[in-house]
CSV table of C-alpha atoms in Angstrom, one decimal:
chain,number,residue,atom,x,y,z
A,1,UNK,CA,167.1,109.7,111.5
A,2,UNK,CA,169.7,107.6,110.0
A,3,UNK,CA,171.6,110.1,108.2
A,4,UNK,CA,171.2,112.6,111.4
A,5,UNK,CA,172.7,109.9,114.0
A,6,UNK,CA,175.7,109.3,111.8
A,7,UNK,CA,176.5,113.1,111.2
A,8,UNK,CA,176.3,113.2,115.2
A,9,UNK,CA,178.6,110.8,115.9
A,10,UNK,CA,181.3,112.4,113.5
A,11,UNK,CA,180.9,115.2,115.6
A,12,UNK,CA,181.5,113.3,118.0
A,13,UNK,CA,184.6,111.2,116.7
A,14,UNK,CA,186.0,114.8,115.8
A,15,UNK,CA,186.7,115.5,119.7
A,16,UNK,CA,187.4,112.1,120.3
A,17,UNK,CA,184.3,110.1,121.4
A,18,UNK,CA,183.3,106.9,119.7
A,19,UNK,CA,180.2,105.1,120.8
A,20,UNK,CA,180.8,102.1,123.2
A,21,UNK,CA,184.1,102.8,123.0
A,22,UNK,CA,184.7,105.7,125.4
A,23,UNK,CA,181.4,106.9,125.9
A,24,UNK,CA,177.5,105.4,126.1
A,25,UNK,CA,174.8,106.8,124.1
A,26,UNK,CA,171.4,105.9,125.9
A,27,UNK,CA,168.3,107.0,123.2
A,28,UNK,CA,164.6,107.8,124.0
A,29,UNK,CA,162.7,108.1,121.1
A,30,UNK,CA,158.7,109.8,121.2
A,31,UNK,CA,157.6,107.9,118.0
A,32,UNK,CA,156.2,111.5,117.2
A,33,UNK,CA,154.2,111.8,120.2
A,34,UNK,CA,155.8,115.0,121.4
A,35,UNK,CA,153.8,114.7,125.0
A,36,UNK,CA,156.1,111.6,125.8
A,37,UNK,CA,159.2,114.0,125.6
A,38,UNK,CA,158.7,115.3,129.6
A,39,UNK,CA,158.7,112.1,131.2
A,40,UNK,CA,161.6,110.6,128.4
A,41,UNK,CA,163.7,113.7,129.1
A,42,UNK,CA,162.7,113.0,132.9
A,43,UNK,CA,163.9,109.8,132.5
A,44,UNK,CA,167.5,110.7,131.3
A,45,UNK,CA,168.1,113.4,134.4
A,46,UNK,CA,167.4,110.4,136.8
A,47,UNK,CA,169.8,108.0,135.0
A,48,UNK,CA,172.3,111.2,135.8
A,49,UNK,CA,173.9,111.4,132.3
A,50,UNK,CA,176.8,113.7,131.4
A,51,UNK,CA,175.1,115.3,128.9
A,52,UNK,CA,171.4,116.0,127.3
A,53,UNK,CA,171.1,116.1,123.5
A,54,UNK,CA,167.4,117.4,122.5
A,55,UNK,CA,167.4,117.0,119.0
A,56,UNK,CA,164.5,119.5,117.3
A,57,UNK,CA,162.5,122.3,118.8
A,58,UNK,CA,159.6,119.9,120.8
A,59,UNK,CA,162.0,118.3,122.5
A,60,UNK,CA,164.2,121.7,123.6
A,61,UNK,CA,161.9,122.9,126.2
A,62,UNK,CA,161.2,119.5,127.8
A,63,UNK,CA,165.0,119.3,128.5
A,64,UNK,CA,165.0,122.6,129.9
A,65,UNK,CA,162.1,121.8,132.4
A,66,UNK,CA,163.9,118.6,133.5
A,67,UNK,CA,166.9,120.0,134.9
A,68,UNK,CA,169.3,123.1,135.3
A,69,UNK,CA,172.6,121.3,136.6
A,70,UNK,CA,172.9,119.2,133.7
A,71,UNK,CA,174.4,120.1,130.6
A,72,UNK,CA,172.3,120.4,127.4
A,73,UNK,CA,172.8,120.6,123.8
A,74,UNK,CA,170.0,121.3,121.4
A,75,UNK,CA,169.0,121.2,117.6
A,76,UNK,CA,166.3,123.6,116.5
A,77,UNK,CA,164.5,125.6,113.6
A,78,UNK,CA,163.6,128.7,115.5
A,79,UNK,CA,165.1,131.4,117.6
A,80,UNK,CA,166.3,129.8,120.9
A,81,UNK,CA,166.1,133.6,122.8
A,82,UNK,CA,162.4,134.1,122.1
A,83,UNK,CA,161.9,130.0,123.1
A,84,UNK,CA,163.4,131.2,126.2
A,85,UNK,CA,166.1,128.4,125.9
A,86,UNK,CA,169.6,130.8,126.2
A,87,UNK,CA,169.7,134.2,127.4
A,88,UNK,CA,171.7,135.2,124.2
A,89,UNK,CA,173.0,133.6,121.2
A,90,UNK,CA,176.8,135.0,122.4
A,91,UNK,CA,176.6,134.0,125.9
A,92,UNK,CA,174.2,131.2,126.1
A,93,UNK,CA,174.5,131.6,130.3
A,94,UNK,CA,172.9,128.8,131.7
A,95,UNK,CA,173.0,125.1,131.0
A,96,UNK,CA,172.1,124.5,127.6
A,97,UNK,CA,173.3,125.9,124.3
A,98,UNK,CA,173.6,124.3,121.1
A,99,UNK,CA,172.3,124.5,117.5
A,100,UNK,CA,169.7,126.8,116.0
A,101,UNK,CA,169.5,126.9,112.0
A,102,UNK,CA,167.4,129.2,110.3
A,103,UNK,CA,164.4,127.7,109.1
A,104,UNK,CA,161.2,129.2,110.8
A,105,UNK,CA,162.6,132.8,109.3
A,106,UNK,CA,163.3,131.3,106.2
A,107,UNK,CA,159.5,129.8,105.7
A,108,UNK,CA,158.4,133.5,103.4
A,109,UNK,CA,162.0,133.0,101.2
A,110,UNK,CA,160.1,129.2,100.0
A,111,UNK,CA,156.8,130.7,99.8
A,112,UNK,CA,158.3,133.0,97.0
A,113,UNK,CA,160.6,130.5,95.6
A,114,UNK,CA,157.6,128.1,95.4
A,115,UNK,CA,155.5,131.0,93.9
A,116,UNK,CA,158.6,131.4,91.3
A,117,UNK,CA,158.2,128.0,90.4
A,118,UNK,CA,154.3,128.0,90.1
A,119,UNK,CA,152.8,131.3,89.8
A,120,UNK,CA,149.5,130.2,88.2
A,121,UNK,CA,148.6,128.8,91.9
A,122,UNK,CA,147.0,131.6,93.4
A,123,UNK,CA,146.3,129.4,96.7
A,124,UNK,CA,148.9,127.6,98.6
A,125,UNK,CA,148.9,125.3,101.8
A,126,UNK,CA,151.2,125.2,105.0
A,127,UNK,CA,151.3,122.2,106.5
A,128,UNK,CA,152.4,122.2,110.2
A,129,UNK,CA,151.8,120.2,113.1
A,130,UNK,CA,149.9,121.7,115.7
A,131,UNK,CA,151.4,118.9,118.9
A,132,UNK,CA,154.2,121.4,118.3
A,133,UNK,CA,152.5,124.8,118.3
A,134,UNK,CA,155.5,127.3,119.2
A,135,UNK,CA,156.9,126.4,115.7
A,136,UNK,CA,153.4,125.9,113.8
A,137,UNK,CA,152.3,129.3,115.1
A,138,UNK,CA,155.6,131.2,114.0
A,139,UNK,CA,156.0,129.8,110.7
A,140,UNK,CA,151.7,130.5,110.0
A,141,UNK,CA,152.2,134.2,111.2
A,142,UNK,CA,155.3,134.3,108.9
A,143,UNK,CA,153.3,132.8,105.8
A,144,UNK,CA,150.3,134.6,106.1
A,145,UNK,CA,152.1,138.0,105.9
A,146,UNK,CA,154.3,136.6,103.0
A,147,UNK,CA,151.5,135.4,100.9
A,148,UNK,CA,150.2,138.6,101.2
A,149,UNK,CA,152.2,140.8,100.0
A,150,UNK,CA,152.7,138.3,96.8
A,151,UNK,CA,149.1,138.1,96.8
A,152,UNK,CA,148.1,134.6,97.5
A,153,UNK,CA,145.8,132.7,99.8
A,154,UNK,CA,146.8,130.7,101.9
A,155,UNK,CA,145.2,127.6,103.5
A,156,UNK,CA,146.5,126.5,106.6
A,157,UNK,CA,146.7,122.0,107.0
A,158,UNK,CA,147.5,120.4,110.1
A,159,UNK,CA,148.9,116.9,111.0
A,160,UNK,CA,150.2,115.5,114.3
A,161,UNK,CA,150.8,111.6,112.5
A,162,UNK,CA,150.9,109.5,109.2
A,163,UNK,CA,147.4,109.0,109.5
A,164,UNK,CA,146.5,113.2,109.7
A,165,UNK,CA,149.0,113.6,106.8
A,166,UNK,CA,147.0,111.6,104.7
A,167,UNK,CA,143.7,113.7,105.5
A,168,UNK,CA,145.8,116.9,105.1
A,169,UNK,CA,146.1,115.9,101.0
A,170,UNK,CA,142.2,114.9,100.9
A,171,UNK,CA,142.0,118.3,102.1
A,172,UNK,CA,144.1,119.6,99.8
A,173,UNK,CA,143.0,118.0,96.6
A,174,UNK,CA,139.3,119.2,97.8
A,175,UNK,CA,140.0,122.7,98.0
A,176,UNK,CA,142.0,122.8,94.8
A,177,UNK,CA,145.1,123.9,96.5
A,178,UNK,CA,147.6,124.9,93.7
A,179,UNK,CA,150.8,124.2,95.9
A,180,UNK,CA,151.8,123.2,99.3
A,181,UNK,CA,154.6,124.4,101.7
A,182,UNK,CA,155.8,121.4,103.9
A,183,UNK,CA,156.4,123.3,107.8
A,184,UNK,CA,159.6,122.8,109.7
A,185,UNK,CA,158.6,120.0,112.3
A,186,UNK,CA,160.5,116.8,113.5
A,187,UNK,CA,157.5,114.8,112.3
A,188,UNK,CA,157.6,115.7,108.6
A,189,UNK,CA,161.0,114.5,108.7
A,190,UNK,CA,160.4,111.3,109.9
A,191,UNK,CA,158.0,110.6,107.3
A,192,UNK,CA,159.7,111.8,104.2
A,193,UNK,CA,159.2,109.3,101.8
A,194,UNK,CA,155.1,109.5,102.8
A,195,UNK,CA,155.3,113.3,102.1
A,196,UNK,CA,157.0,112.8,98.8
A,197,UNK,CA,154.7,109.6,97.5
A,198,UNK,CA,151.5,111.8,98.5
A,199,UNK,CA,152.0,114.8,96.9
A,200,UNK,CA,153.6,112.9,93.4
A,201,UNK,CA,150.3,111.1,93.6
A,202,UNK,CA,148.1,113.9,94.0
A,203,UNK,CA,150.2,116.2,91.7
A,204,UNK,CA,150.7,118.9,94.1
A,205,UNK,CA,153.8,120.9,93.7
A,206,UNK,CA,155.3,121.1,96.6
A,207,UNK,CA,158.5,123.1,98.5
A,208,UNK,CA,160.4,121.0,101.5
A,209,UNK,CA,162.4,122.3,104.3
A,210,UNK,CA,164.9,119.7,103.9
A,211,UNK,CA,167.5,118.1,101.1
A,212,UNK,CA,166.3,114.6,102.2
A,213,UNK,CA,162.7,115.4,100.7
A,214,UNK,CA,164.2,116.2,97.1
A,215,UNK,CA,166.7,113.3,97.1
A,216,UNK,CA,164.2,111.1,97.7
A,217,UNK,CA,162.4,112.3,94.7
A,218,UNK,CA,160.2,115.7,96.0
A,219,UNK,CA,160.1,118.5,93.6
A,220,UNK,CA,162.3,121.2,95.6
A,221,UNK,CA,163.7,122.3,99.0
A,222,UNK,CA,165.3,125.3,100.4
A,223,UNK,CA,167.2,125.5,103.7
A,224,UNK,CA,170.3,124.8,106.1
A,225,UNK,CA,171.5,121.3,106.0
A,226,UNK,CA,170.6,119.3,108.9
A,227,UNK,CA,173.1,116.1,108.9
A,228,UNK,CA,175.4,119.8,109.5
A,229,UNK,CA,173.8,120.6,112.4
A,230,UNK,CA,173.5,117.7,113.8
A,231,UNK,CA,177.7,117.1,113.7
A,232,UNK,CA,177.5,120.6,115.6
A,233,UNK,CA,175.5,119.0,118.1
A,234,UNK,CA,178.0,116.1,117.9
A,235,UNK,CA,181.5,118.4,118.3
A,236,UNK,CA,179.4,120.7,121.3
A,237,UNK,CA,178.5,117.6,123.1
A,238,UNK,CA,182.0,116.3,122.9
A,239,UNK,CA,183.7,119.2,124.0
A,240,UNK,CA,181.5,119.4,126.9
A,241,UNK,CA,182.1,115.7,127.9
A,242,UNK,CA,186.2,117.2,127.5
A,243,UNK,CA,184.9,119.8,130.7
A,244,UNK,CA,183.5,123.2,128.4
A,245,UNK,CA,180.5,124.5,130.1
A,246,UNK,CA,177.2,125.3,127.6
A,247,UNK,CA,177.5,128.6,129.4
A,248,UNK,CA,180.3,129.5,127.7
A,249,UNK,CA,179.8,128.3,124.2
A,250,UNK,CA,177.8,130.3,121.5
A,251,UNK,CA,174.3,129.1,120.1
A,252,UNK,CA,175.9,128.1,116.1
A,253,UNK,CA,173.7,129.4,113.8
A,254,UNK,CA,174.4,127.6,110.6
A,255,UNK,CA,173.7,130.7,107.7
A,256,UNK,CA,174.7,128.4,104.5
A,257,UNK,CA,171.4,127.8,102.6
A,258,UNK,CA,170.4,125.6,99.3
A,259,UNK,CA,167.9,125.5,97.0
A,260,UNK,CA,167.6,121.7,95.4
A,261,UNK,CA,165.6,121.2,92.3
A,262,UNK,CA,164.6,117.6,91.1
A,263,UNK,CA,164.2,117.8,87.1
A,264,UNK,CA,162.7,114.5,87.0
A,265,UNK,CA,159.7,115.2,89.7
A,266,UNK,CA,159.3,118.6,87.9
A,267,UNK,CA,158.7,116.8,84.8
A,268,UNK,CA,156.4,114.1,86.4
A,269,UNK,CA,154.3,117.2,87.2
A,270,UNK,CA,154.4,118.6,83.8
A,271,UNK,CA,155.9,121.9,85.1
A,272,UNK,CA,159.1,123.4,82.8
A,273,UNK,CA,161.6,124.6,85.8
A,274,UNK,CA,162.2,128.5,85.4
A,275,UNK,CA,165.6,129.8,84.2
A,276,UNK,CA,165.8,132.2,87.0
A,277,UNK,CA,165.3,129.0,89.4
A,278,UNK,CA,168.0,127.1,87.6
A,279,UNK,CA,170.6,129.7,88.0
A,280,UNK,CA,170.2,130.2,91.3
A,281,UNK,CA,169.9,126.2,92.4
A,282,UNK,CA,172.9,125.0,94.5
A,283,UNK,CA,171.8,121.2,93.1
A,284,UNK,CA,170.1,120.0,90.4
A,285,UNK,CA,168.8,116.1,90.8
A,286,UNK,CA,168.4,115.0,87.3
């Protein structure tokens, strides 16, 4: 979250706004229980603030049931017009717009680059967390269609907390899974370094949604770059605090996307990183 909260307060700083200075951020946080996020976003509307920032899909819709006068600026990995959130991505129309990178759509795009990487694994897990089950179900219905048309199986893990993350690799290690795809889900970002240590420890190769995962020594990751997004969130909420109305500014869809490689996790797993993987890598971690 660090990271994320810094890239939003350039944003910020960008049209002018530096915290405690000339404006007050209040936070909520859900801790990862997503059913907290009514009442917290509940919570906000009644304290009257200027604007609403829901950062990552569960909290989008919460912020949209708590109020339609206030102004709201969101962060999320899937489609905003099919989460009923904007009426368009042009002409957002009512009181929220904001952020939506491509990263539910992108979920077959790993599958194959993880399948590049280790095409003796014939079966592959998702995991994805069913407390958010918009995203979980999207991403599944995505994968299953992908894997088979490459021809794989895939198994399908669940995990709402550290605890069920933890479970999901017992499960994994039972069913000989060959490779796992980590799903797009604000919980698997907060517990990165978890993710990471599991799967080194149980030697399963394993694809991430997010740069943060590879830096912090996972094996690879393909998608949009979140500290990004969030300074989006950060310029949007700014300009709306200058008087802009969500109404009138387009949904951005951030289209720029990488494919990180760690050599030295690769090696710790005793795979030998393709050629075709290496040309085509935007970083290499060494």
């Amino acid at each position: 979250a660090g990271r994320s909260l810094l890239a939003f307060k350039r944003g910020l700083a960008e049209t002018g706004y530096a915290e405690d200075r000339n404006v007050t951020i209040e936070y909520r946080w859900a801790e990862d229980q997503y059913d907290r996020l009514p009442g917290l976003a509940k919570e906000l509307v009644q304290r009257r603030v200027a604007v609403l920032v829901a950062a990552g899909s569960p909290a989008a819709l919460p912020a949209k049931g708590a109020t339609t006068a206030i102004p709201t600026v969101f962060m999320i990995g899937s489609d905003p017009v099919e989460l009923g959130l904007v009426a368009s991505l042009n002409h957002p129309g009512g009181n929220l717009t904001g952020v939506a990178y491509l990263n539910v759509e992108v979920a077959p795009k790993r599958l194959e680059l993880l399948h590049q990487f280790v095409p003796a694994a014939k079966s592959i897990a998702l995991l994805v967390n069913p407390a958010n089950p918009v995203v979980a179900e999207a991403q599944a219905k995505e994968l299953e269609s992908a894997a088979r048309s490459l021809g794989l199986h895939l198994l399908l893990v669940n995990a709402s907390n550290p605890i069920e993350i933890e479970d999901a690799f017992a499960t994994l290690v039972r069913d000989r899974v060959g490779a796992l795809q980590i799903g797009v889900d604000p919980l698997f970002g907060n517990h990165v370094d978890q993710l990471v240590a599991l799967a080194t420890r149980h030697k399963v190769p394993t694809i991430y949604p997010w740069r943060e995962f590879t830096a912090a020594g996972g094996l690879m990751n393909y998608g949009a770059s979140i500290p990004d997004a969030f300074r989006q969130v950060g310029v949007y909420t700014g300009q709306i605090l200058k008087g802009a109305m969500p109404a009138d500014l387009p949904v951005q869809r951030p289209t720029k996307l990488r494919l990180v490689l760690n050599l030295k996790a690769a090696k710790a797993l005793g795979l030998t990183v393709p050629l075709s993987l290496l040309a085509r890598a935007d970083e290499v971690i060494e």
